[in-house]
Amino acid sequence: MSSVSAFLEILANSMRDLFGTRYLSGIGFVVLAYDHCLCLNDEIVLVWKAKSSFARTAFLFNKYIVVLSSVIIAWEINGFSGPWAGQIWIPIAGVLGIISQALANLLLLLRIYSLWDHRKKVMLVTLAVYLSCFLVSISFIGVTIHRLRPEMVYSGEPFRTCVLLKKSSSLSVAWGVPILFDVFMVCSTVLNAFDRPRGVDTKLTRLLLRDGVLYHVTFVFLRLFNFSLSMTSSSGTVLMGSYFVWAMITATLNRMILTSRNREENASIEDLLYPEDDEGVRSNSTSKRYSSTYPLNDLSLQDSRLASPRAESARSYWDELHDSSR
């Protein structure tokens, strides 16, 4: 009787872990797809129509490889695949995940480099942190795939998907190291806000929000959630949050980049309308903002009445990242 109870308990725990993985992955996929629909118009205008650059290519490749992977993941873990799918797809997903993580962190690195006015010392330190975290992560991901691939077996009814028979501590290390990079990004953003001269009416919190500190904090908490699940004793929870976190980080990064790009476009308009307004930039000027007499639909970059040094030197988000990657 005790053996039957133990078996039923194991079965119940396995079902709980499986449905938890399915539901979390489904939530991540829905959020990613919904955010894609909401931002598609901005993406077409601000990204697809932008000139070709490394940052633009990295953004698009990372976004759509995650969208495609999310569709395949949903197909596999919901029981629509055969016995072969899990053993083939899970290692591939691990490789795509580390590539996606590398591209996402590289875009964040270039953004921080741009915030710090392309200071070489900042670039060297940030690049060292990036490479260290990436090399450690990819090494432990490789070890994890090698160890766990023999432990992936296809389970028929009622699971109809591949399951892990045991866990590996190397996976926890691989998912824990990127947290250090995200914490470094948060610290760099905060230090940049303190380092930047600002007007007496400019709040520090406004600068931090504009520079995307909340996005970086979100990355930290998402990775902590994934790391905490991988530290549990059950092998069924190892992958429970991985697909969810992958989709959520990608959606958050996409929103962060599009918001920054949109802000650059709006800043160009404001530079033309209010050429003496230096709030939130590296200037000690606190000139008063004056009302413009020029309608937006008549706005032209070639209009000499609205020309200003800031407007002439303004560059887009993608141009900044493109220059940073040189």
Coordinates of C-alpha atoms in Angstrom, one line a residue:
M1 CA 0.0 0.0 0.0
S2 CA 2.9 2.3 0.8
S3 CA 4.4 1.6 -2.6
V4 CA 1.2 2.5 -4.3
S5 CA 0.9 5.8 -2.3
A6 CA 4.5 6.6 -3.2
F7 CA 3.9 6.0 -6.9
L8 CA 0.8 8.1 -6.8
E9 CA 2.6 10.9 -5.1
I10 CA 5.4 10.8 -7.7
L11 CA 2.8 10.8 -10.5
A12 CA 1.0 13.8 -8.9
N13 CA 4.2 15.8 -8.6
S14 CA 5.2 15.0 -12.1
M15 CA 1.8 16.1 -13.4
R16 CA 2.1 19.3 -11.4
D17 CA 5.5 20.1 -12.7
L18 CA 4.4 19.3 -16.3
F19 CA 1.3 21.5 -16.2
G20 CA 3.3 24.3 -14.5
T21 CA 5.8 24.2 -17.3
R22 CA 3.0 24.2 -19.9
Y23 CA 1.1 27.1 -18.3
L24 CA 4.2 29.2 -17.7
S25 CA 5.4 28.6 -21.3
G26 CA 2.0 29.4 -22.6
I27 CA 1.9 32.7 -20.6
G28 CA 5.3 33.7 -22.0
F29 CA 4.2 32.9 -25.6
V30 CA 1.0 34.8 -25.3
V31 CA 2.8 37.9 -23.8
L32 CA 5.4 37.7 -26.5
A33 CA 2.8 37.4 -29.3
Y34 CA 0.6 40.1 -27.9
D35 CA 3.5 42.5 -27.4
H36 CA 4.5 41.8 -31.0
C37 CA 1.1 42.7 -32.3
L38 CA 1.1 45.9 -30.2
C39 CA 4.5 47.0 -31.3
L40 CA 4.4 45.8 -34.9
N41 CA 3.6 49.3 -36.3
D42 CA 6.4 50.9 -34.3
E43 CA 8.8 48.1 -35.4
I44 CA 8.1 48.6 -39.0
V45 CA 8.5 52.4 -38.8
L46 CA 11.5 52.5 -36.4
V47 CA 13.4 49.4 -37.2
W48 CA 12.5 47.9 -40.6
K49 CA 12.8 51.3 -42.3
A50 CA 16.0 52.2 -40.5
K51 CA 19.3 51.9 -42.3
S52 CA 21.1 48.6 -42.0
S53 CA 23.4 48.2 -39.0
F54 CA 24.6 45.5 -36.6
A55 CA 22.2 46.6 -33.9
R56 CA 19.2 46.4 -36.2
T57 CA 20.2 42.9 -37.5
A58 CA 20.8 41.7 -33.9
F59 CA 17.5 43.0 -32.7
L60 CA 15.5 41.4 -35.6
F61 CA 17.3 38.1 -35.4
N62 CA 17.0 37.8 -31.7
K63 CA 13.3 38.7 -31.7
Y64 CA 12.1 36.4 -34.5
I65 CA 14.3 33.4 -33.4
V66 CA 12.6 33.6 -30.0
V67 CA 9.2 33.9 -31.6
L68 CA 9.8 30.8 -33.8
S69 CA 11.3 28.9 -30.9
S70 CA 8.3 29.7 -28.7
V71 CA 6.0 28.1 -31.3
I72 CA 8.1 25.0 -31.5
I73 CA 8.3 24.8 -27.7
A74 CA 4.5 25.0 -27.4
W75 CA 4.1 22.3 -30.0
E76 CA 6.6 20.0 -28.2
I77 CA 5.6 20.3 -24.6
N78 CA 1.9 20.1 -25.2
G79 CA 2.1 16.6 -26.6
F80 CA 1.8 17.2 -30.3
S81 CA 5.3 15.8 -31.1
G82 CA 6.7 12.3 -31.2
P83 CA 9.4 10.6 -29.1
W84 CA 12.2 12.1 -31.1
A85 CA 11.2 15.8 -30.7
G86 CA 12.3 16.3 -27.1
Q87 CA 15.8 14.8 -27.5
I88 CA 16.4 16.8 -30.6
W89 CA 14.7 20.1 -29.8
I90 CA 15.8 20.6 -26.2
P91 CA 19.5 20.7 -27.0
I92 CA 18.8 23.0 -30.0
A93 CA 16.7 25.2 -27.7
G94 CA 19.7 25.4 -25.3
V95 CA 22.0 26.5 -28.1
L96 CA 19.5 29.1 -29.4
G97 CA 18.9 30.3 -25.9
I98 CA 22.6 31.1 -25.3
I99 CA 22.8 32.8 -28.7
S100 CA 19.7 34.9 -27.9
Q101 CA 21.1 35.7 -24.5
A102 CA 24.4 36.8 -26.1
L103 CA 22.7 39.1 -28.6
A104 CA 20.4 40.6 -26.0
N105 CA 23.2 41.3 -23.6
L106 CA 25.3 42.8 -26.4
L107 CA 22.5 45.2 -27.3
L108 CA 22.3 46.2 -23.6
L109 CA 26.1 46.6 -23.5
L110 CA 26.0 49.0 -26.6
R111 CA 23.2 50.9 -25.0
I112 CA 25.2 51.4 -21.8
Y113 CA 28.2 52.5 -23.8
S114 CA 26.0 55.0 -25.6
L115 CA 24.7 56.3 -22.2
W116 CA 28.2 56.9 -21.0
D117 CA 29.0 59.0 -24.1
H118 CA 31.2 56.3 -25.6
R119 CA 33.9 56.4 -22.9
K120 CA 36.6 53.9 -23.7
K121 CA 37.1 52.8 -20.1
V122 CA 33.4 52.1 -19.7
M123 CA 33.5 50.1 -22.9
L124 CA 36.5 48.0 -21.8
V125 CA 35.0 47.2 -18.3
T126 CA 31.6 46.4 -19.7
L127 CA 33.0 44.3 -22.5
A128 CA 35.2 42.3 -20.0
V129 CA 32.1 41.6 -17.8
Y130 CA 30.1 40.6 -20.9
L131 CA 32.7 38.2 -22.2
S132 CA 33.3 36.7 -18.8
C133 CA 29.6 36.0 -18.2
F134 CA 29.1 34.7 -21.8
L135 CA 32.1 32.3 -21.7
V136 CA 31.1 30.9 -18.3
S137 CA 27.4 30.5 -19.4
I138 CA 28.2 28.8 -22.7
S139 CA 30.6 26.5 -21.0
F140 CA 28.2 25.3 -18.4
I141 CA 25.3 25.1 -21.0
G142 CA 27.5 22.8 -23.0
V143 CA 28.3 20.6 -19.9
T144 CA 24.5 20.6 -19.1
I145 CA 23.5 19.4 -22.5
H146 CA 26.1 16.7 -22.5
R147 CA 25.0 15.5 -19.0
L148 CA 21.2 15.7 -19.5
R149 CA 20.7 14.5 -23.0
P150 CA 20.9 10.8 -22.0
E151 CA 18.4 11.6 -19.2
M152 CA 15.8 12.9 -21.6
V153 CA 13.2 10.2 -22.2
Y154 CA 9.8 10.3 -23.9
S155 CA 6.9 9.6 -21.6
G156 CA 3.6 8.4 -23.1
E157 CA 0.2 8.9 -21.5
P158 CA -0.6 11.0 -19.7
F159 CA 2.4 13.2 -20.3
R160 CA 3.1 12.8 -24.1
T161 CA 6.3 14.8 -24.0
C162 CA 10.0 14.4 -23.0
V163 CA 10.9 14.5 -19.4
L164 CA 14.1 14.8 -17.4
L165 CA 15.0 11.9 -15.1
K166 CA 17.4 14.0 -13.1
K167 CA 18.9 17.5 -12.8
S168 CA 22.3 19.0 -13.1
S169 CA 23.9 21.6 -10.9
S170 CA 25.8 23.0 -14.0
L171 CA 22.5 24.3 -15.3
S172 CA 22.0 26.4 -12.2
V173 CA 25.4 28.0 -12.7
A174 CA 24.6 28.7 -16.4
W175 CA 21.5 30.5 -15.5
G176 CA 22.9 32.2 -12.4
V177 CA 25.9 33.9 -14.1
P178 CA 23.7 36.2 -16.4
I179 CA 22.2 37.6 -13.2
L180 CA 25.6 39.2 -12.5
F181 CA 25.6 40.9 -15.9
D182 CA 22.1 42.3 -15.3
V183 CA 23.1 43.6 -11.9
F184 CA 26.1 45.2 -13.5
M185 CA 23.8 46.9 -16.0
V186 CA 21.6 48.2 -13.2
C187 CA 24.7 49.6 -11.4
S188 CA 26.1 51.2 -14.6
T189 CA 22.7 52.9 -15.3
V190 CA 22.5 54.3 -11.8
L191 CA 26.1 55.5 -11.7
N192 CA 25.6 57.2 -15.1
A193 CA 22.6 59.1 -13.7
F194 CA 24.6 60.3 -10.8
D195 CA 27.5 61.2 -13.0
R196 CA 25.4 63.3 -15.4
P197 CA 25.0 67.0 -14.7
R198 CA 21.4 68.0 -14.5
G199 CA 19.2 71.0 -13.9
V200 CA 17.9 71.9 -10.4
D201 CA 14.4 70.9 -11.5
T202 CA 15.4 67.5 -13.0
K203 CA 14.7 64.6 -10.7
L204 CA 17.2 61.7 -10.5
T205 CA 14.3 59.2 -10.8
R206 CA 13.2 60.8 -14.1
L207 CA 16.7 60.2 -15.5
L208 CA 16.8 56.7 -14.2
L209 CA 13.4 55.9 -15.7
R210 CA 14.3 57.5 -19.0
D211 CA 17.6 55.4 -19.2
G212 CA 15.6 52.2 -18.7
V213 CA 16.6 51.2 -15.1
L214 CA 13.3 49.5 -14.6
Y215 CA 13.9 47.3 -17.6
H216 CA 17.2 46.2 -16.2
V217 CA 15.7 45.5 -12.8
T218 CA 13.0 43.4 -14.6
F219 CA 15.7 41.3 -16.2
V220 CA 17.3 40.7 -12.8
F221 CA 14.0 39.4 -11.3
L222 CA 13.2 37.3 -14.3
R223 CA 16.6 35.6 -14.2
L224 CA 16.3 35.2 -10.4
F225 CA 13.0 33.4 -10.8
N226 CA 14.5 31.0 -13.3
F227 CA 17.6 30.5 -11.2
S228 CA 15.5 29.7 -8.1
L229 CA 13.5 27.0 -9.9
S230 CA 16.7 25.4 -11.1
M231 CA 17.9 25.2 -7.5
T232 CA 15.0 23.0 -6.3
S233 CA 15.5 19.3 -5.7
S234 CA 12.9 18.2 -8.3
S235 CA 14.1 17.5 -11.9
G236 CA 10.6 18.5 -13.1
T237 CA 11.0 22.1 -12.1
V238 CA 14.4 22.6 -13.8
L239 CA 12.9 23.7 -17.1
M240 CA 9.6 25.0 -15.6
G241 CA 10.5 28.7 -15.9
S242 CA 13.1 28.6 -18.7
Y243 CA 10.8 29.1 -21.7
F244 CA 8.7 31.6 -19.8
V245 CA 11.7 33.7 -18.8
W246 CA 13.2 33.5 -22.3
A247 CA 10.0 34.9 -23.8
M248 CA 9.5 37.5 -21.2
I249 CA 13.1 38.8 -21.4
T250 CA 12.8 39.0 -25.2
A251 CA 9.5 40.9 -25.0
T252 CA 10.9 43.3 -22.3
L253 CA 14.0 43.9 -24.3
N254 CA 12.0 44.6 -27.5
R255 CA 9.8 47.0 -25.6
M256 CA 12.9 48.7 -24.1
I257 CA 14.6 49.2 -27.5
L258 CA 11.5 50.4 -29.3
T259 CA 10.7 52.8 -26.5
S260 CA 14.3 54.2 -26.6
R261 CA 14.0 54.5 -30.4
N262 CA 10.7 56.2 -30.2
R263 CA 12.1 58.6 -27.6
E264 CA 14.9 59.5 -29.9
E265 CA 12.4 60.4 -32.6
N266 CA 10.4 62.5 -30.2
A267 CA 13.6 64.2 -28.9
S268 CA 14.4 65.3 -32.5
I269 CA 11.1 67.0 -32.7
E270 CA 11.5 68.6 -29.3
D271 CA 15.0 69.8 -30.3
L272 CA 13.5 71.6 -33.2
L273 CA 10.6 73.0 -31.3
Y274 CA 12.5 73.9 -28.1
P275 CA 16.2 74.4 -29.1
E276 CA 17.1 75.9 -25.7
D277 CA 15.5 73.2 -23.5
D278 CA 18.4 71.1 -22.0
E279 CA 16.5 69.3 -19.3
G280 CA 17.7 65.8 -18.9
V281 CA 20.9 66.2 -21.0
R282 CA 24.5 66.8 -20.1
S283 CA 24.2 70.6 -19.7
N284 CA 24.0 73.0 -16.8
S285 CA 21.5 75.2 -18.7
T286 CA 18.0 75.5 -17.2
S287 CA 16.6 77.7 -19.9
K288 CA 12.8 78.2 -20.0
R289 CA 10.8 76.2 -22.5
Y290 CA 9.0 78.5 -24.9
S291 CA 5.9 77.6 -26.9
S292 CA 6.4 76.9 -30.6
T293 CA 4.5 78.8 -33.3
Y294 CA 5.2 76.1 -35.9
P295 CA 2.7 73.3 -36.4
L296 CA 4.1 69.7 -36.4
N297 CA 2.8 69.0 -39.9
D298 CA 5.0 71.9 -41.2
L299 CA 8.1 70.7 -39.3
S300 CA 11.1 70.3 -41.5
L301 CA 14.7 69.4 -40.6
Q302 CA 15.8 71.9 -43.2
D303 CA 13.8 74.7 -41.7
S304 CA 16.5 77.3 -40.7
R305 CA 14.1 78.9 -38.2
L306 CA 14.1 75.7 -36.1
A307 CA 17.8 74.7 -36.6
S308 CA 19.8 74.2 -33.4
P309 CA 23.2 72.6 -32.5
R310 CA 21.5 69.8 -30.7
A311 CA 19.1 69.2 -33.5
E312 CA 21.9 69.1 -36.1
S313 CA 23.9 66.6 -33.9
A314 CA 21.0 64.4 -32.9
R315 CA 21.4 60.8 -34.0
S316 CA 19.0 57.9 -33.8
Y317 CA 19.2 55.1 -31.4
W318 CA 20.4 52.7 -34.1
D319 CA 23.1 55.1 -35.2
E320 CA 24.4 55.3 -31.7
L321 CA 24.5 51.5 -31.4
H322 CA 26.0 51.2 -34.8
D323 CA 28.8 53.6 -33.9
S324 CA 29.3 51.8 -30.5
S325 CA 29.8 48.5 -32.2
R326 CA 32.6 49.7 -34.5

